[in-house]
Structures are given as structure tokens and as C-alpha cells.
Coordinates of C-alpha atoms in Angstrom, one line a residue:
Chain A
M10 CA 19.3 -19.8 -11.6
L11 CA 18.0 -16.6 -10.2
E12 CA 19.6 -13.2 -10.3
L13 CA 18.6 -9.8 -8.9
V14 CA 20.4 -6.8 -10.5
G15 CA 20.0 -3.4 -8.8
V16 CA 16.5 -4.1 -7.7
S17 CA 14.6 -1.3 -6.0
H18 CA 11.0 -1.4 -5.0
H19 CA 8.6 1.1 -3.5
Y20 CA 4.9 1.6 -3.5
M21 CA 2.3 4.2 -2.6
A22 CA 0.4 3.2 0.5
R23 CA -2.7 4.9 1.5
K24 CA -2.4 6.3 5.0
S25 CA -5.7 8.1 5.0
S26 CA -8.1 9.0 2.2
F27 CA -6.1 12.0 0.9
D28 CA -2.6 11.3 2.2
H29 CA -0.5 9.0 0.1
G30 CA 2.8 7.9 1.5
L31 CA 5.7 6.4 -0.4
H32 CA 7.0 3.2 1.1
H33 CA 10.6 2.2 0.2
V34 CA 10.8 -1.5 0.4
L35 CA 14.0 -2.5 -1.4
D36 CA 16.9 -0.2 -2.4
N37 CA 19.3 -1.3 -5.1
V38 CA 19.7 -4.9 -4.1
S39 CA 21.8 -7.3 -6.3
L40 CA 22.3 -10.9 -5.6
R41 CA 22.7 -14.2 -7.4
V42 CA 21.4 -17.7 -6.6
M43 CA 23.0 -20.7 -8.3
P44 CA 21.3 -24.0 -9.1
G45 CA 21.2 -26.2 -6.0
D46 CA 22.0 -23.2 -3.7
T47 CA 20.3 -22.7 -0.4
L48 CA 20.2 -19.0 0.4
G49 CA 19.1 -17.8 3.8
I50 CA 17.7 -14.3 4.3
V51 CA 17.8 -12.6 7.7
G52 CA 16.5 -9.2 8.7
R53 CA 14.1 -7.6 11.1
N54 CA 10.3 -7.5 10.5
G55 CA 9.5 -5.1 7.7
A56 CA 13.0 -5.1 6.3
G57 CA 11.7 -6.2 2.9
K58 CA 12.2 -9.9 3.0
T59 CA 8.7 -11.0 2.0
T60 CA 8.7 -8.4 -0.8
M61 CA 12.0 -9.8 -2.0
L62 CA 10.5 -13.3 -2.2
R63 CA 7.5 -12.0 -4.1
L64 CA 9.7 -10.3 -6.6
M65 CA 11.7 -13.4 -7.0
A66 CA 8.5 -15.4 -7.6
G67 CA 7.4 -12.9 -10.3
I68 CA 4.3 -12.0 -8.4
I69 CA 5.1 -8.4 -8.5
E70 CA 7.7 -6.5 -10.6
P71 CA 10.4 -4.2 -9.3
R72 CA 10.2 -0.4 -10.0
Q73 CA 13.8 -0.5 -10.9
G74 CA 16.4 -3.1 -11.8
V75 CA 16.0 -6.6 -13.4
I76 CA 15.2 -10.0 -12.1
R77 CA 16.4 -12.9 -14.2
R78 CA 15.2 -16.4 -13.8
R79 CA 16.5 -19.3 -15.8
A80 CA 14.1 -19.8 -18.7
G81 CA 11.3 -22.2 -17.9
A82 CA 12.3 -22.5 -14.2
S83 CA 9.2 -23.1 -12.0
C84 CA 8.9 -21.3 -8.8
A85 CA 6.8 -21.7 -5.6
L86 CA 6.4 -19.4 -2.7
L87 CA 5.5 -21.0 0.6
S88 CA 4.2 -18.6 3.1
L89 CA 2.2 -18.7 6.3
G90 CA -1.5 -18.8 6.3
L91 CA -1.7 -16.8 3.1
G92 CA -3.2 -18.4 0.1
F93 CA -5.9 -20.3 1.7
Q94 CA -9.6 -19.9 1.0
D95 CA -11.1 -20.1 4.5
S96 CA -14.4 -21.7 3.6
L97 CA -12.8 -24.6 1.7
S98 CA -11.5 -27.7 3.5
G99 CA -7.8 -28.4 3.9
R100 CA -8.1 -31.0 1.2
D101 CA -9.7 -28.6 -1.3
N102 CA -7.1 -26.0 -0.5
A103 CA -4.3 -28.4 -1.0
L104 CA -5.8 -29.4 -4.4
I105 CA -6.0 -25.8 -5.6
S106 CA -2.6 -25.1 -4.2
A107 CA -1.1 -28.0 -6.2
M108 CA -3.0 -27.1 -9.4
L109 CA -1.8 -23.5 -9.1
Q110 CA 1.8 -24.8 -9.1
G111 CA 1.0 -26.3 -12.5
V112 CA 0.3 -29.9 -11.4
S113 CA -2.5 -31.6 -13.4
K114 CA -5.7 -32.2 -11.6
R115 CA -5.2 -36.0 -11.7
D116 CA -1.7 -35.8 -10.2
A117 CA -2.9 -33.2 -7.7
L118 CA -5.7 -35.5 -6.6
A119 CA -3.3 -38.4 -6.3
S120 CA -1.0 -36.4 -4.1
L121 CA -3.7 -35.4 -1.6
D122 CA -3.4 -38.5 0.6
A123 CA 0.3 -38.0 1.0
I124 CA -0.2 -34.4 1.9
R125 CA -2.9 -35.4 4.5
E126 CA -0.5 -37.9 6.0
F127 CA 2.4 -35.4 6.2
T128 CA 0.3 -32.8 7.8
E129 CA -0.9 -35.2 10.5
L130 CA -4.1 -33.2 10.6
G131 CA -6.3 -36.3 10.6
D132 CA -10.0 -35.6 10.2
S133 CA -9.4 -31.8 10.4
F134 CA -8.0 -32.1 6.8
E135 CA -11.6 -32.4 5.7
E136 CA -12.7 -29.4 7.8
P137 CA -12.8 -25.8 6.5
V138 CA -9.5 -24.0 6.9
K139 CA -11.2 -21.2 8.9
T140 CA -11.4 -23.7 11.9
Y141 CA -7.6 -24.1 11.8
S142 CA -5.1 -22.8 14.3
S143 CA -2.1 -21.0 12.9
G144 CA 0.0 -24.1 13.5
M145 CA -2.4 -26.2 11.5
R146 CA -2.3 -23.7 8.7
A147 CA 1.5 -23.8 8.7
R148 CA 1.4 -27.6 8.5
L149 CA -1.0 -27.5 5.6
G150 CA 0.9 -24.8 3.8
F151 CA 4.2 -26.5 4.2
A152 CA 3.0 -30.0 3.2
S153 CA 1.1 -28.8 0.1
G154 CA 4.0 -26.7 -1.0
L155 CA 6.8 -29.2 -0.4
L156 CA 5.1 -32.1 -2.1
T157 CA 4.9 -30.3 -5.4
R158 CA 8.1 -30.4 -7.4
V159 CA 9.5 -27.0 -8.5
D160 CA 12.9 -25.7 -9.5
I161 CA 13.0 -22.8 -7.1
L162 CA 11.4 -23.0 -3.7
L163 CA 10.9 -19.8 -1.8
I164 CA 10.2 -20.3 1.9
D165 CA 8.8 -17.5 4.0
E166 CA 8.9 -18.3 7.7
V167 CA 6.9 -21.5 7.3
L168 CA 9.3 -23.4 9.4
S169 CA 9.2 -21.0 12.3
V170 CA 5.8 -22.0 13.7
G171 CA 4.1 -25.2 14.6
D172 CA 5.1 -27.5 17.4
A173 CA 8.6 -28.7 17.9
Q174 CA 7.8 -32.2 16.6
F175 CA 6.4 -30.9 13.3
R176 CA 9.3 -28.4 13.0
D177 CA 11.8 -31.2 13.2
K178 CA 9.8 -33.3 10.7
A179 CA 9.6 -30.3 8.3
L180 CA 13.3 -29.6 8.7
A181 CA 14.2 -33.2 8.0
A182 CA 11.9 -33.2 4.9
M183 CA 13.6 -30.0 3.7
Q184 CA 17.1 -31.4 4.3
Q185 CA 16.1 -34.4 2.2
R186 CA 15.1 -32.1 -0.7
L187 CA 18.2 -30.0 -0.4
G188 CA 20.5 -32.9 -1.3
G189 CA 19.7 -32.7 -5.0
E190 CA 19.3 -29.9 -7.5
Q191 CA 16.7 -28.1 -5.4
T192 CA 17.3 -24.3 -5.3
V193 CA 15.9 -22.7 -2.1
V194 CA 15.6 -19.2 -0.8
F195 CA 14.8 -19.3 2.8
V196 CA 13.5 -16.5 5.1
S197 CA 13.6 -17.3 8.8
H198 CA 14.2 -15.9 12.2
A199 CA 15.2 -19.3 13.4
E200 CA 19.0 -19.0 13.4
G201 CA 19.6 -22.7 14.1
Q202 CA 17.6 -23.6 11.0
L203 CA 19.4 -21.1 8.9
K204 CA 22.8 -22.5 10.0
A205 CA 21.6 -26.1 9.5
L206 CA 20.1 -25.6 6.0
C207 CA 21.8 -22.8 4.2
D208 CA 25.1 -22.7 2.5
R209 CA 24.9 -18.9 2.1
A210 CA 23.1 -16.1 3.8
V211 CA 22.3 -12.4 3.3
W212 CA 21.2 -9.7 5.7
I213 CA 18.6 -7.2 4.6
E214 CA 18.1 -4.0 6.7
Q215 CA 15.9 -1.1 5.6
G216 CA 15.7 -2.5 2.1
Q217 CA 19.4 -2.6 1.6
L218 CA 21.8 -5.6 1.5
R219 CA 24.0 -5.2 4.5
A220 CA 26.0 -8.4 4.5
E221 CA 26.5 -11.6 2.4
G222 CA 28.5 -14.7 3.3
S223 CA 28.3 -17.9 5.2
P224 CA 25.3 -18.2 7.6
E225 CA 27.5 -18.0 10.7
E226 CA 29.3 -14.8 9.6
V227 CA 26.0 -13.1 8.5
I228 CA 24.1 -14.0 11.6
A229 CA 27.0 -12.8 13.8
L230 CA 26.9 -9.4 11.9
Y231 CA 23.1 -9.3 12.1
R232 CA 23.1 -9.7 15.8
Q233 CA 25.8 -7.1 16.5
P234 CA 23.6 -3.9 16.5
V235 CA 21.3 -5.5 19.0
A236 CA 24.3 -6.3 21.3
A237 CA 25.9 -2.9 20.8
P238 CA 23.3 -0.2 20.0
R239 CA 24.5 2.8 18.1
Chain B
M87 CA -0.2 -22.6 -17.8
T88 CA -1.8 -24.2 -20.9
L89 CA -5.4 -23.4 -21.9
S90 CA -6.7 -26.7 -20.7
Q91 CA -4.9 -26.4 -17.3
Y92 CA -6.4 -22.9 -17.0
A93 CA -9.9 -24.2 -17.8
T94 CA -9.6 -27.2 -15.4
L95 CA -8.4 -24.9 -12.6
M96 CA -11.2 -22.4 -13.3
D97 CA -13.8 -25.1 -13.2
T98 CA -12.3 -26.8 -10.1
M99 CA -12.2 -23.4 -8.2
A100 CA -15.9 -22.8 -9.2
R101 CA -17.0 -26.3 -8.1
L102 CA -15.2 -26.3 -4.8
S103 CA -16.5 -22.8 -4.0
L104 CA -20.1 -24.0 -4.8
K105 CA -19.6 -27.0 -2.5
A106 CA -18.2 -24.8 0.3
D107 CA -21.0 -22.3 -0.2
A108 CA -23.7 -25.0 0.0
S109 CA -22.3 -26.4 3.2
R110 CA -22.4 -23.0 4.9
Y111 CA -26.2 -22.6 4.5
F112 CA -28.9 -24.6 6.2
F113 CA -30.8 -25.0 2.9
G114 CA -27.6 -25.7 1.0
Y115 CA -28.1 -26.1 -2.8
V116 CA -31.8 -25.2 -2.5
W117 CA -30.7 -21.5 -2.4
W118 CA -29.6 -21.8 -6.0
V119 CA -33.3 -21.6 -7.0
L120 CA -34.7 -20.1 -3.8
E121 CA -32.8 -16.9 -4.0
P122 CA -33.9 -15.9 -7.6
L123 CA -37.5 -17.0 -6.8
L124 CA -37.5 -14.7 -3.8
Y125 CA -36.5 -11.8 -6.1
V126 CA -39.4 -12.7 -8.3
L127 CA -41.7 -12.8 -5.3
V128 CA -40.7 -9.3 -4.2
F129 CA -41.5 -7.9 -7.6
Y130 CA -44.7 -9.9 -7.9
V131 CA -46.0 -8.5 -4.6
V132 CA -45.1 -4.9 -5.6
F133 CA -46.3 -5.0 -9.2
E134 CA -49.1 -7.5 -9.3
L135 CA -50.6 -7.3 -5.8
I136 CA -50.0 -3.6 -4.8
L137 CA -49.8 -1.8 -8.2
Q138 CA -52.4 -4.1 -9.9
N139 CA -50.5 -4.8 -13.1
R140 CA -52.9 -5.8 -15.8
K141 CA -50.3 -7.6 -18.0
E142 CA -51.4 -11.1 -18.9
D143 CA -49.5 -13.9 -17.2
F144 CA -47.3 -11.3 -15.4
V145 CA -45.5 -13.9 -13.2
V146 CA -44.1 -15.7 -16.3
F147 CA -43.3 -12.4 -18.0
L148 CA -41.5 -11.3 -14.8
M149 CA -39.6 -14.6 -14.4
C150 CA -38.3 -14.5 -18.0
G151 CA -36.8 -11.1 -17.4
Q152 CA -35.8 -11.3 -13.7
L153 CA -34.1 -14.6 -13.7
A154 CA -31.8 -13.6 -16.6
F155 CA -31.2 -10.2 -15.0
V156 CA -30.3 -11.7 -11.6
W157 CA -27.8 -14.0 -13.4
F158 CA -26.1 -10.9 -14.9
S159 CA -26.2 -8.7 -11.8
K160 CA -25.0 -11.2 -9.3
S161 CA -22.2 -12.5 -11.5
L162 CA -21.0 -9.0 -12.2
N163 CA -21.0 -7.9 -8.6
Q164 CA -19.3 -11.0 -7.3
A165 CA -16.8 -11.1 -10.1
A166 CA -16.0 -7.4 -9.6
R167 CA -14.6 -8.2 -6.1
S168 CA -13.2 -11.6 -6.9
I169 CA -9.5 -10.6 -7.5
L170 CA -9.4 -8.3 -4.4
G171 CA -11.1 -11.1 -2.4
S172 CA -8.4 -13.5 -3.2
K173 CA -5.6 -11.5 -1.7
G174 CA -4.0 -14.6 -0.2
L175 CA -3.6 -16.4 -3.5
V176 CA -2.7 -13.3 -5.4
G177 CA 0.2 -12.6 -3.0
R178 CA 1.5 -16.1 -3.2
V179 CA 1.4 -17.3 -6.8
D180 CA 1.9 -15.5 -10.1
I181 CA -1.3 -16.6 -11.8
P182 CA -3.5 -15.1 -14.6
K183 CA -5.8 -12.7 -12.7
S184 CA -8.7 -13.4 -15.1
L185 CA -9.0 -16.8 -13.4
F186 CA -10.8 -15.2 -10.4
P187 CA -13.6 -13.4 -12.2
L188 CA -14.0 -16.3 -14.7
A189 CA -14.3 -18.8 -11.8
T190 CA -16.9 -16.7 -10.1
I191 CA -18.8 -16.5 -13.4
Q192 CA -18.5 -20.2 -13.8
E193 CA -20.0 -20.7 -10.4
G194 CA -23.0 -18.5 -11.4
L195 CA -23.3 -20.5 -14.6
Y196 CA -23.8 -23.7 -12.7
K197 CA -26.5 -22.1 -10.6
Q198 CA -28.1 -20.5 -13.6
A199 CA -28.5 -23.9 -15.3
A200 CA -30.7 -25.0 -12.3
V201 CA -32.6 -21.7 -12.5
F202 CA -33.4 -22.1 -16.3
L203 CA -34.6 -25.6 -15.6
L204 CA -37.0 -24.2 -13.1
L205 CA -38.2 -21.6 -15.5
F206 CA -38.9 -24.2 -18.2
A207 CA -40.8 -26.3 -15.6
V208 CA -43.0 -23.2 -14.7
L209 CA -43.5 -22.5 -18.4
L210 CA -44.6 -26.1 -19.1
A211 CA -46.9 -26.0 -16.1
K212 CA -48.4 -22.8 -17.4
G213 CA -49.2 -24.4 -20.8
Y214 CA -46.3 -23.0 -22.9
A215 CA -45.3 -25.8 -25.1
P216 CA -41.7 -26.2 -26.1
S217 CA -41.0 -25.9 -29.8
L218 CA -38.0 -25.9 -32.1
L219 CA -37.9 -22.1 -31.7
W220 CA -36.6 -22.7 -28.2
G221 CA -33.3 -23.6 -29.9
W222 CA -32.8 -19.8 -30.2
L223 CA -32.3 -19.8 -26.4
L224 CA -28.8 -21.2 -26.9
P225 CA -27.3 -18.3 -28.8
V226 CA -29.2 -15.8 -26.6
M227 CA -27.7 -17.5 -23.5
L228 CA -24.3 -17.5 -25.1
V229 CA -24.5 -13.7 -25.8
N230 CA -25.8 -13.2 -22.3
Y231 CA -22.8 -15.1 -20.9
L232 CA -20.4 -13.1 -23.1
L233 CA -21.9 -9.8 -21.9
I234 CA -21.4 -10.9 -18.3
V235 CA -17.8 -11.8 -19.0
A236 CA -17.1 -8.6 -20.8
C237 CA -18.5 -6.4 -18.0
S238 CA -17.0 -8.5 -15.2
L239 CA -13.4 -8.5 -16.4
F240 CA -13.3 -4.7 -16.6
A241 CA -15.2 -4.3 -13.4
A242 CA -12.8 -6.6 -11.5
Y243 CA -9.8 -4.6 -12.9
L244 CA -11.3 -1.3 -12.0
V245 CA -12.1 -2.4 -8.4
C246 CA -8.5 -3.5 -7.9
W247 CA -7.3 -0.2 -9.3
V248 CA -9.5 2.0 -7.2
F249 CA -11.6 0.1 -4.7
D250 CA -14.3 2.9 -4.8
F251 CA -15.5 1.5 -8.2
H252 CA -17.4 -1.2 -6.5
V253 CA -19.9 1.5 -5.2
F254 CA -20.3 2.6 -8.8
I255 CA -20.8 -0.9 -10.0
S256 CA -23.7 -1.6 -7.6
M257 CA -25.3 1.7 -8.6
A258 CA -24.9 0.8 -12.3
T259 CA -26.6 -2.5 -11.5
I260 CA -29.6 -0.8 -10.0
F261 CA -29.8 1.6 -12.9
L262 CA -29.8 -1.3 -15.3
M263 CA -32.5 -3.1 -13.3
F264 CA -34.8 -0.1 -13.9
T265 CA -33.9 0.5 -17.5
S266 CA -33.7 -3.1 -18.9
G267 CA -37.4 -3.8 -18.7
V268 CA -37.2 -6.4 -16.0
F269 CA -40.7 -5.6 -14.6
W270 CA -42.1 -3.6 -17.6
D271 CA -42.3 -4.4 -21.3
P272 CA -40.2 -2.2 -23.6
R273 CA -42.7 -3.1 -26.3
D274 CA -45.5 -1.3 -24.5
L275 CA -43.7 2.0 -25.0
D276 CA -44.2 4.1 -28.1
P277 CA -42.4 2.5 -31.0
A278 CA -39.6 5.1 -31.2
M279 CA -38.8 4.6 -27.5
T280 CA -39.0 0.8 -27.8
H281 CA -36.4 1.1 -30.6
W282 CA -34.1 3.2 -28.5
V283 CA -34.3 1.1 -25.4
L284 CA -33.6 -2.1 -27.2
T285 CA -30.8 -0.6 -29.3
L286 CA -29.0 1.3 -26.6
N287 CA -29.3 -1.3 -23.8
P288 CA -28.0 -4.8 -24.8
L289 CA -29.4 -6.2 -21.6
A290 CA -32.9 -5.0 -22.4
F291 CA -32.5 -6.5 -25.9
L292 CA -31.6 -9.9 -24.3
L293 CA -34.4 -9.9 -21.8
D294 CA -36.8 -9.1 -24.6
A295 CA -35.3 -11.9 -26.7
Y296 CA -36.0 -14.5 -24.0
R297 CA -39.6 -13.3 -23.8
Q298 CA -40.0 -13.3 -27.6
I299 CA -38.8 -16.9 -27.8
L300 CA -40.5 -18.3 -24.8
L301 CA -43.8 -16.3 -24.6
A302 CA -44.5 -14.8 -28.0
G303 CA -43.1 -17.7 -30.0
V304 CA -41.1 -15.3 -32.2
A305 CA -37.4 -15.6 -33.2
P306 CA -35.2 -12.7 -31.9
D307 CA -33.6 -10.3 -34.4
A308 CA -30.6 -12.4 -35.4
V309 CA -28.5 -9.6 -36.8
H310 CA -29.0 -7.5 -33.6
L311 CA -28.0 -10.6 -31.5
A312 CA -24.9 -11.2 -33.6
I313 CA -23.8 -7.6 -33.3
V314 CA -24.3 -7.6 -29.5
G315 CA -22.5 -10.9 -29.2
S316 CA -19.6 -9.8 -31.4
I317 CA -19.1 -6.5 -29.4
A318 CA -19.3 -8.4 -26.1
L319 CA -16.7 -11.0 -27.4
L320 CA -14.3 -8.2 -28.4
V321 CA -14.7 -6.4 -25.1
A322 CA -14.2 -9.7 -23.2
L323 CA -11.0 -10.4 -25.2
A324 CA -9.8 -6.8 -24.5
G325 CA -10.5 -7.4 -20.8
L326 CA -8.5 -10.6 -20.8
A327 CA -5.6 -8.7 -22.5
V328 CA -5.7 -5.9 -20.0
L329 CA -5.7 -8.3 -17.0
R330 CA -2.9 -10.2 -18.6
R331 CA -0.8 -7.1 -19.3
H332 CA -1.4 -5.5 -15.9
S333 CA -1.2 -8.8 -13.9
R334 CA 1.7 -7.6 -11.7
F335 CA 0.3 -4.1 -11.2
I336 CA -3.0 -5.7 -10.1
A337 CA -1.0 -8.0 -7.7
L338 CA 0.7 -5.0 -6.2
R339 CA -2.6 -3.1 -5.8
V340 CA -4.2 -6.2 -4.2
I341 CA -1.3 -6.9 -1.8
T342 CA -1.1 -3.3 -0.7
S343 CA -4.8 -2.6 -0.5

């Protein structure tokens, strides 16, 4: 469904006006995601997880290596807070969000009430997103992303915030989706969620693939350096 | 994304943005016509009251030029920052980057429709009777729109590439305001200079065309209009191709900016 072959990525970041620094984000990463797979990605902040999801979604392209997606496979990236236009209401943002995933305007409009209901935002759904708390943004982001049908769902931390009640609801909705052909790549720091949802996991550290295997094995390895510092 | 999906999305983004914009201001939709009118007022105070301009019906002359110029300059400056300003969406979905400048221009188009209606109302009140010749306004407006699109697509690309370009774009807008005959008439210059101003500056030609149709009752130079329109169309298509080809490069620049 999705394959990364020897993918490296770096970019020039501006530190100050005349000083350009080269940031290495990913270094020769190869992995494969089969249809119906749920792959978890663990790693510290800044390890390259979000960049990897953006590469998988085709938003940016790698400096080296190849990314192969099954022809015609649709792909959506759910991430926190990003992607909202602050002056628009939750409803309008959800509408644009759905249309950006390729849903027709009529279908997008028809799905808005279901999204509103899932988010449990009530009247806030009609208020500008700039008035939202981060938890409310997460609800909106998750609901508008989940209710549109795509072949590959890339989830970046969306399930890690929000209150416990909504997390459980989101997790349950995810598990329902995972039963079928849904392919998911899932970035999270919540180890319980990773173990509950994923059938495979990888650990990314400093842009490199450190471990690959069952979520239990990978998480155990990932936690090791913290327990026993080098 | 099919062409019709693209067009619907662009239009929806423009309408929602207009709605959000109107709800932010106390005067809401009134600003659509109030803002251009305030521009006209500023120039009126300077040129009619202080500098004692002797041109007949100066207010109408000024409005014909200024209202079209503000359409161009505001659309260009807002479209130039539109891709960079949508960092959140650009980092989340792989979408055609031209969508952002075109949605911004579409927003300006809706506002401009109201502005043109106001201009026609003022013209009627001043005793300028509409005639069949006013039909020429449609191709002139179309070319004006194409010119906005052509300039905006490249401006938006350049601003993503090197942010500093936005300074250059606002400078260029000021330069154009002084050289396009907004508050002076290119036809008052000596004939050789009139020829050069209208030939070299497509915006000056368009502002003059509006005045020729509405005030002088003369059809604009059709060949000249067709040439400006064709060049603008070609540049706009080239701009679309560049944004399409460099879509992921732009995304990277926007995300890391």
C-alpha cells in the first residue's frame, strides 16, 4: 500500500539572516505498510516522525529515496491544530477540511452534522476556531478527519490530547475503523494506545530506523535508553 | 482533484473567508465599498481641494481609475502572501498551491462587483447615461482580472521562495499607482509620452480604457486590449504550471519558514 525505500530528508533552515544550517530529518529509512496494516511510530520529539508522515502523504518530497503509494490510493493526514483557519467557524473549517480530502461539496455539507455531533462541541461548533482550546481543536481535527473515507489514514498525535472521555471515544471510533481495510500509520506517545491499536511498530531516533517489530518489543526497546543511560 | 472540484473549493474558500471577514468588522459588508471610497476621498482631498485640480468632473475621473487600481493592488498584495499565510493547510494536505492565490482573488472579485455597481450608480447620478458601448467593460474587466491572476501567481510563488519579495511587491504597487495615471490623465501628456505610457504599462492602458468607455464614450483599442489579454493569459498559465511543478518545494518552504 505504501513503501519507503532509502528515504532521506534534510532541509536548510534559517538560523539568522546570514547563517544557513542544514537540518537532517530522516536518514536512509525504508519500510513497508501493507493494506489493512496499522503501523505505530514511536520516537522522541524532533526525531522526524511528523516529517515522515508528511512525506508519506506526499505533501513534501524526499531529497533521496523513493516513496511508493498504491496508484489512486487516497491519503489523509490528521494532525493537531494545524490546518485550521482561525477566523472561520468550526463548521466552516470542517467543510473545507472535508472538501480538501476530495469529498464533493454536497457530501461534505451533509456530513457536517455528524461531525458536530461527534465533536460534542455544541454551539462552539459555530464559533471561530480562534476561540477554541487545544482540546477543542483536537476534537474538531479528529472528527473532521475520521468521518471522511480515505485509503491511508496518517495520524499525528491527535489521540494524545483532549479529555479522557473523548480519548476513549476517539479510540473506540478508531478501533471500529481498523476492523476493515483501513490502512493506518499512527504517531503517538501514548504507549497504551499504540499497543491497543497497532499490529506493528517502528522506532525512529535521530532520523534513523532503530527498531521494527511488534508494538510490545519496539516500545520495550524504545524505553531502554531512558532506563539505562549510555 | 477535478477542475470542477477545484473551482468549487476555490469559490467556497473565498465565500467563507468573506463571511468570516465581515463578522470581524463592526461595519461588516459595508467595508467592501467603504474602503475604496475612502481611498478616493484621500486623493480627492489632495488633488481637488489642496492642489486645485482643474479637470472637469475630477471625482468621476478619479473613481474610474482608482477603483480599478485598488482592485488590482489589493488582490495582488493579499494573494502574494496567501500561500505562506495558509501554513496549516499546506503542511497537512497535498493540494494545488494555486488554490490559495486564486481563492484570494475570487474574494476580491466579489467585493469588486459591489464596487463597480457603486461606480455605475455615481455615473448615473452625475448624468452619464449607459449605452451599448458599456458592453466593452466586460472584455476590459476580463483582461483586468487576467492581469491580476498573472501577477499574483508569480508574486505568491516568489514570496514563498524568498519572503523578502513581499517588500518588493508593495514597492512595485506604489510605483504602479504613480505611473498608471490613477490621479492624472495620460492623455494630457504630449502625444509621444502618452503613447509610451499606454504601451509600456498595461495597467495604465486598462484604467484609460475604463475612462474612454464610461466618460468619453469611445471604444478602447481592441487590438491593444487583445494583446494585453493574451499576454496576461499566457503568463497566468505559466504561473499555474510553475506552482504545479514546484508544489512540494513550495510546501517545504512554507513549512520551514
